[in-house]
mmCIF file of C-alpha atoms in Angstrom:
data_model
loop_
_atom_site.group_PDB
_atom_site.id
_atom_site.type_symbol
_atom_site.label_atom_id
_atom_site.label_comp_id
_atom_site.label_asym_id
_atom_site.label_seq_id
_atom_site.Cartn_x
_atom_site.Cartn_y
_atom_site.Cartn_z
ATOM 1 C CA UNK A 1 17.889 -101.264 47.195
ATOM 2 C CA UNK A 2 17.585 -101.859 50.922
ATOM 3 C CA UNK A 3 16.693 -99.357 53.604
ATOM 4 C CA UNK A 4 20.229 -99.413 55.007
ATOM 5 C CA UNK A 5 21.770 -98.645 51.630
ATOM 6 C CA UNK A 6 19.309 -95.824 50.953
ATOM 7 C CA UNK A 7 19.959 -94.352 54.402
ATOM 8 C CA UNK A 8 23.714 -94.545 53.842
ATOM 9 C CA UNK A 9 23.464 -92.760 50.479
ATOM 10 C CA UNK A 10 21.197 -90.103 51.943
ATOM 11 C CA UNK A 11 23.599 -89.494 54.831
ATOM 12 C CA UNK A 12 26.541 -89.318 52.411
ATOM 13 C CA UNK A 13 24.773 -86.767 50.221
ATOM 14 C CA UNK A 14 23.733 -84.704 53.245
ATOM 15 C CA UNK A 15 27.249 -84.778 54.677
ATOM 16 C CA UNK A 16 28.716 -83.660 51.356
ATOM 17 C CA UNK A 17 26.173 -80.839 51.086
ATOM 18 C CA UNK A 18 26.914 -79.606 54.604
ATOM 19 C CA UNK A 19 30.651 -79.766 53.937
ATOM 20 C CA UNK A 20 30.227 -77.800 50.709
ATOM 21 C CA UNK A 21 28.101 -75.225 52.485
ATOM 22 C CA UNK A 22 30.682 -74.797 55.229
ATOM 23 C CA UNK A 23 33.453 -74.461 52.652
ATOM 24 C CA UNK A 24 31.448 -71.814 50.782
ATOM 25 C CA UNK A 25 30.790 -69.905 53.980
ATOM 26 C CA UNK A 26 34.464 -70.009 54.903
ATOM 27 C CA UNK A 27 35.465 -68.770 51.452
ATOM 28 C CA UNK A 28 32.940 -65.904 51.607
ATOM 29 C CA UNK A 29 34.128 -64.903 55.058
ATOM 30 C CA UNK A 30 37.774 -65.052 54.021
ATOM 31 C CA UNK A 31 37.116 -62.908 50.944
ATOM 32 C CA UNK A 32 36.136 -59.954 53.099
ATOM 33 C CA UNK A 33 38.703 -60.531 55.817
ATOM 34 C CA UNK A 34 41.469 -57.973 56.428
ATOM 35 C CA UNK A 35 44.693 -59.146 54.869
ATOM 36 C CA UNK A 36 42.924 -60.481 51.758
ATOM 37 C CA UNK A 37 43.031 -57.103 50.001
ATOM 38 C CA UNK A 38 41.902 -55.627 53.309
ATOM 39 C CA UNK A 39 44.042 -53.758 55.823
ATOM 40 C CA UNK A 40 45.283 -54.425 59.339
ATOM 41 C CA UNK A 41 46.839 -51.835 61.639
ATOM 42 C CA UNK A 42 48.027 -51.604 65.222
ATOM 43 C CA UNK A 43 45.589 -51.629 68.114
ATOM 44 C CA UNK A 44 43.250 -54.077 66.398
ATOM 45 C CA UNK A 45 42.279 -51.637 63.639
ATOM 46 C CA UNK A 46 41.071 -53.200 60.378
ATOM 47 C CA UNK A 47 39.426 -52.330 57.068
ATOM 48 C CA UNK A 48 37.520 -54.744 54.876
ATOM 49 C CA UNK A 49 38.615 -55.241 51.279
ATOM 50 C CA UNK A 50 35.817 -52.966 50.040
ATOM 51 C CA UNK A 51 36.573 -50.178 52.533
ATOM 52 C CA UNK A 52 40.291 -50.471 51.850
ATOM 53 C CA UNK A 53 39.636 -49.997 48.114
ATOM 54 C CA UNK A 54 37.521 -46.897 48.866
ATOM 55 C CA UNK A 55 40.377 -45.327 50.848
ATOM 56 C CA UNK A 56 42.848 -46.133 48.068
ATOM 57 C CA UNK A 57 40.588 -44.397 45.523
ATOM 58 C CA UNK A 58 40.252 -41.370 47.817
ATOM 59 C CA UNK A 59 44.042 -41.216 48.199
ATOM 60 C CA UNK A 60 44.449 -41.101 44.415
ATOM 61 C CA UNK A 61 41.911 -38.256 44.115
ATOM 62 C CA UNK A 62 43.761 -36.271 46.779
ATOM 63 C CA UNK A 63 47.043 -36.774 44.922
ATOM 64 C CA UNK A 64 45.522 -35.450 41.705
ATOM 65 C CA UNK A 65 44.110 -32.380 43.474
ATOM 66 C CA UNK A 66 47.298 -31.526 45.378
ATOM 67 C CA UNK A 67 49.315 -29.575 42.756
ATOM 68 C CA UNK A 68 46.741 -26.782 42.303
ATOM 69 C CA UNK A 69 46.173 -26.547 46.066
ATOM 70 C CA UNK A 70 49.922 -26.332 46.643
ATOM 71 C CA UNK A 71 50.163 -23.468 44.181
ATOM 72 C CA UNK A 72 47.675 -21.415 46.227
ATOM 73 C CA UNK A 73 49.311 -22.250 49.545
ATOM 74 C CA UNK A 74 52.852 -21.539 48.333
ATOM 75 C CA UNK A 75 51.781 -18.183 46.931
ATOM 76 C CA UNK A 76 49.984 -17.277 50.175
ATOM 77 C CA UNK A 77 53.128 -18.183 52.110
ATOM 78 C CA UNK A 78 55.303 -16.025 49.859
ATOM 79 C CA UNK A 79 53.028 -12.968 50.057
ATOM 80 C CA UNK A 80 52.559 -13.225 53.836
ATOM 81 C CA UNK A 81 56.240 -13.839 54.588
ATOM 82 C CA UNK A 82 55.673 -17.338 55.968
ATOM 83 C CA UNK A 83 58.031 -20.281 56.078
ATOM 84 C CA UNK A 84 56.365 -23.321 54.503
ATOM 85 C CA UNK A 85 57.306 -26.077 56.947
ATOM 86 C CA UNK A 86 57.369 -29.777 56.023
ATOM 87 C CA UNK A 87 56.196 -29.281 52.457
ATOM 88 C CA UNK A 88 57.537 -32.703 51.463
ATOM 89 C CA UNK A 89 54.941 -34.264 53.786
ATOM 90 C CA UNK A 90 51.942 -32.394 52.370
ATOM 91 C CA UNK A 91 50.241 -35.656 51.387
ATOM 92 C CA UNK A 92 49.146 -37.923 54.213
ATOM 93 C CA UNK A 93 50.334 -41.487 53.643
ATOM 94 C CA UNK A 94 47.829 -44.144 52.615
ATOM 95 C CA UNK A 95 48.577 -46.107 55.788
ATOM 96 C CA UNK A 96 47.956 -43.060 57.970
ATOM 97 C CA UNK A 97 44.657 -42.358 56.188
ATOM 98 C CA UNK A 98 43.582 -45.966 56.680
ATOM 99 C CA UNK A 99 44.418 -45.833 60.366
ATOM 100 C CA UNK A 100 42.339 -42.673 60.746
ATOM 101 C CA UNK A 101 39.361 -44.110 58.834
ATOM 102 C CA UNK A 102 39.500 -47.427 60.696
ATOM 103 C CA UNK A 103 39.602 -45.619 64.044
ATOM 104 C CA UNK A 104 36.538 -43.564 63.149
ATOM 105 C CA UNK A 105 34.616 -46.633 61.963
ATOM 106 C CA UNK A 106 35.461 -48.477 65.164
ATOM 107 C CA UNK A 107 34.461 -45.568 67.400
ATOM 108 C CA UNK A 108 31.235 -44.888 65.457
ATOM 109 C CA UNK A 109 29.905 -48.210 64.114
ATOM 110 C CA UNK A 110 26.897 -46.525 62.482
ATOM 111 C CA UNK A 111 29.111 -44.683 59.984
ATOM 112 C CA UNK A 112 30.144 -46.026 56.605
ATOM 113 C CA UNK A 113 33.456 -45.388 54.899
ATOM 114 C CA UNK A 114 32.018 -42.799 52.472
ATOM 115 C CA UNK A 115 30.774 -40.662 55.380
ATOM 116 C CA UNK A 116 34.159 -40.798 57.088
ATOM 117 C CA UNK A 117 36.040 -39.879 53.907
ATOM 118 C CA UNK A 118 33.697 -36.957 53.167
ATOM 119 C CA UNK A 119 34.768 -35.392 56.486
ATOM 120 C CA UNK A 120 38.469 -36.158 56.223
ATOM 121 C CA UNK A 121 40.146 -32.774 56.110
ATOM 122 C CA UNK A 122 43.882 -33.463 56.235
ATOM 123 C CA UNK A 123 44.725 -35.871 53.423
ATOM 124 C CA UNK A 124 46.417 -32.786 51.929
ATOM 125 C CA UNK A 125 47.945 -30.576 54.617
ATOM 126 C CA UNK A 126 50.384 -27.698 55.069
ATOM 127 C CA UNK A 127 52.062 -25.726 57.843
ATOM 128 C CA UNK A 128 52.832 -22.004 57.613
ATOM 129 C CA UNK A 129 55.136 -20.533 60.251
ATOM 130 C CA UNK A 130 56.068 -16.983 61.278
ATOM 131 C CA UNK A 131 58.146 -15.517 64.117
ATOM 132 C CA UNK A 132 56.007 -14.408 67.067
ATOM 133 C CA UNK A 133 56.146 -10.723 66.118
ATOM 134 C CA UNK A 134 54.936 -11.343 62.550
ATOM 135 C CA UNK A 135 52.532 -14.172 63.309
ATOM 136 C CA UNK A 136 49.162 -12.445 63.665
ATOM 137 C CA UNK A 137 49.471 -10.229 60.585
ATOM 138 C CA UNK A 138 50.930 -13.092 58.575
ATOM 139 C CA UNK A 139 48.186 -15.569 59.466
ATOM 140 C CA UNK A 140 45.507 -12.969 58.757
ATOM 141 C CA UNK A 141 46.988 -12.187 55.334
ATOM 142 C CA UNK A 142 47.474 -15.826 54.309
ATOM 143 C CA UNK A 143 43.956 -16.894 55.298
ATOM 144 C CA UNK A 144 42.401 -13.885 53.556
ATOM 145 C CA UNK A 145 44.279 -14.742 50.345
ATOM 146 C CA UNK A 146 43.213 -18.385 50.389
ATOM 147 C CA UNK A 147 39.609 -17.275 50.807
ATOM 148 C CA UNK A 148 39.866 -14.620 48.090
ATOM 149 C CA UNK A 149 41.088 -17.235 45.620
ATOM 150 C CA UNK A 150 37.866 -19.208 46.032
ATOM 151 C CA UNK A 151 38.857 -21.759 48.658
ATOM 152 C CA UNK A 152 35.962 -22.182 51.092
ATOM 153 C CA UNK A 153 36.830 -22.002 54.785
ATOM 154 C CA UNK A 154 35.385 -25.158 56.387
ATOM 155 C CA UNK A 155 37.159 -25.173 59.761
ATOM 156 C CA UNK A 156 38.680 -22.548 62.036
ATOM 157 C CA UNK A 157 40.116 -23.900 65.280
ATOM 158 C CA UNK A 158 41.944 -21.112 67.111
ATOM 159 C CA UNK A 159 43.278 -22.485 70.387
ATOM 160 C CA UNK A 160 45.738 -19.704 71.219
ATOM 161 C CA UNK A 161 43.423 -18.439 73.948
ATOM 162 C CA UNK A 162 42.798 -21.719 75.743
ATOM 163 C CA UNK A 163 44.091 -22.221 79.256
ATOM 164 C CA UNK A 164 45.721 -25.591 78.575
ATOM 165 C CA UNK A 165 46.469 -28.025 75.795
ATOM 166 C CA UNK A 166 47.346 -27.511 72.137
ATOM 167 C CA UNK A 167 48.215 -23.995 70.987
ATOM 168 C CA UNK A 168 47.964 -22.945 67.364
ATOM 169 C CA UNK A 169 45.533 -22.158 64.572
ATOM 170 C CA UNK A 170 44.276 -25.133 62.553
ATOM 171 C CA UNK A 171 42.175 -24.297 59.510
ATOM 172 C CA UNK A 172 40.296 -26.404 56.970
ATOM 173 C CA UNK A 173 39.451 -25.524 53.363
ATOM 174 C CA UNK A 174 37.628 -26.860 50.339
ATOM 175 C CA UNK A 175 39.673 -26.302 47.177
ATOM 176 C CA UNK A 176 38.137 -24.033 44.563
ATOM 177 C CA UNK A 177 38.666 -26.330 41.599
ATOM 178 C CA UNK A 178 38.618 -29.943 42.785
ATOM 179 C CA UNK A 179 36.509 -29.632 45.922
ATOM 180 C CA UNK A 180 39.240 -31.534 47.802
ATOM 181 C CA UNK A 181 39.393 -30.756 51.525
ATOM 182 C CA UNK A 182 42.793 -29.628 52.809
ATOM 183 C CA UNK A 183 44.280 -28.367 56.061
ATOM 184 C CA UNK A 184 46.559 -25.427 56.776
ATOM 185 C CA UNK A 185 48.108 -25.036 60.222
ATOM 186 C CA UNK A 186 49.452 -21.635 61.296
ATOM 187 C CA UNK A 187 52.313 -21.831 63.804
ATOM 188 C CA UNK A 188 55.209 -20.031 65.442
ATOM 189 C CA UNK A 189 58.524 -21.892 65.820
ATOM 190 C CA UNK A 190 57.694 -22.558 69.495
ATOM 191 C CA UNK A 191 54.194 -23.902 68.873
ATOM 192 C CA UNK A 192 55.397 -26.060 65.977
ATOM 193 C CA UNK A 193 58.143 -27.526 68.141
ATOM 194 C CA UNK A 194 55.612 -28.309 70.863
ATOM 195 C CA UNK A 195 53.387 -30.032 68.318
ATOM 196 C CA UNK A 196 56.267 -32.222 67.148
ATOM 197 C CA UNK A 197 57.289 -33.102 70.720
ATOM 198 C CA UNK A 198 53.739 -34.123 71.660
ATOM 199 C CA UNK A 199 52.818 -35.936 68.435
ATOM 200 C CA UNK A 200 53.834 -39.372 69.670
ATOM 201 C CA UNK A 201 51.833 -38.807 72.865
ATOM 202 C CA UNK A 202 48.791 -37.735 70.856
ATOM 203 C CA UNK A 203 48.987 -40.759 68.563
ATOM 204 C CA UNK A 204 49.046 -43.128 71.540
ATOM 205 C CA UNK A 205 46.240 -41.213 73.241
ATOM 206 C CA UNK A 206 43.841 -41.625 70.309
ATOM 207 C CA UNK A 207 44.290 -45.384 69.866
ATOM 208 C CA UNK A 208 41.119 -47.322 70.785
ATOM 209 C CA UNK A 209 43.239 -49.661 72.931
ATOM 210 C CA UNK A 210 44.524 -46.827 75.188
ATOM 211 C CA UNK A 211 42.874 -46.932 78.615
ATOM 212 C CA UNK A 212 41.167 -43.821 80.083
ATOM 213 C CA UNK A 213 43.813 -43.601 82.811
ATOM 214 C CA UNK A 214 46.617 -43.636 80.258
ATOM 215 C CA UNK A 215 44.765 -41.077 78.109
ATOM 216 C CA UNK A 216 44.616 -38.698 81.081
ATOM 217 C CA UNK A 217 48.327 -39.208 81.752
ATOM 218 C CA UNK A 218 49.205 -38.488 78.122
ATOM 219 C CA UNK A 219 47.047 -35.370 78.097
ATOM 220 C CA UNK A 220 48.788 -34.028 81.202
ATOM 221 C CA UNK A 221 52.166 -34.470 79.518
ATOM 222 C CA UNK A 222 50.962 -32.604 76.419
ATOM 223 C CA UNK A 223 49.508 -29.787 78.530
ATOM 224 C CA UNK A 224 52.856 -29.286 80.244
ATOM 225 C CA UNK A 225 54.657 -28.903 76.902
ATOM 226 C CA UNK A 226 52.152 -26.418 75.436
ATOM 227 C CA UNK A 227 52.035 -24.370 78.654
ATOM 228 C CA UNK A 228 55.565 -23.156 77.843
ATOM 229 C CA UNK A 229 54.579 -21.814 74.376
ATOM 230 C CA UNK A 230 54.349 -17.976 74.215
ATOM 231 C CA UNK A 231 51.134 -16.568 72.697
ATOM 232 C CA UNK A 232 51.798 -14.027 69.896
ATOM 233 C CA UNK A 233 50.072 -10.664 70.478
ATOM 234 C CA UNK A 234 46.558 -10.759 69.030
ATOM 235 C CA UNK A 235 46.741 -14.418 67.964
ATOM 236 C CA UNK A 236 43.786 -15.389 70.125
ATOM 237 C CA UNK A 237 41.594 -12.880 68.264
ATOM 238 C CA UNK A 238 42.235 -14.186 64.745
ATOM 239 C CA UNK A 239 38.868 -14.929 63.131
ATOM 240 C CA UNK A 240 37.643 -16.925 60.171
ATOM 241 C CA UNK A 241 37.643 -15.030 56.855
ATOM 242 C CA UNK A 242 34.227 -14.025 55.590
ATOM 243 C CA UNK A 243 32.825 -16.077 52.681
ATOM 244 C CA UNK A 244 33.628 -14.528 49.322
ATOM 245 C CA UNK A 245 30.661 -13.456 47.167
ATOM 246 C CA UNK A 246 29.975 -15.527 44.066
ATOM 247 C CA UNK A 247 30.370 -13.395 40.899
ATOM 248 C CA UNK A 248 27.108 -12.765 39.076
ATOM 249 C CA UNK A 249 26.682 -14.410 35.678
ATOM 250 C CA UNK A 250 25.762 -12.470 32.593
#
């Protein structure tokens, strides 16, 4: 076999090997690409196939935990005289959860999906509403009941006393039985209406693609809406319920 023939065979083998390697690399890259069991959202948000599967599994766990949480919240609403607003939307949609997780991963590249999901407090969420005159007593009663039934208070964001921006009481809880995190917002009709009016502005504001100038403009519009919301007497002094003692065994 001549040198030319040997060189030709060697080049052919090398070319085939390189082509196979490139094809393998392309296949591996495509397997983890959004759209191939991954997820793509607006504003350039994406989840890999593995992260997308993690969010789907979390969504299923939240759905299983919801009925017992709803029982506590509905009872607290009944006892405290609250209107349970938007109960049909108590479960956050899978697409909304994925958008929230993808945004967090993009803003904080050092996080992994498990860390983000462990802090996600509103996959199950509720809104309790009272007239202004009944608000403070009602919110105090409802939160005390949720705590007394073994739900741990994990978040207490009372913004009724702030000079500008969102007005309301947003609380987070860890369910007694399942350990599922859930959110309960306490509103008046006026503050709930303001929240609904500003929701679209807030969603645009938090997109990674929104420029700082546009973010400031959107915040100013939200501030103007919430500035017109009356503050119920004593609402700014509502405090987080004290942790309930664990019963002694024996």
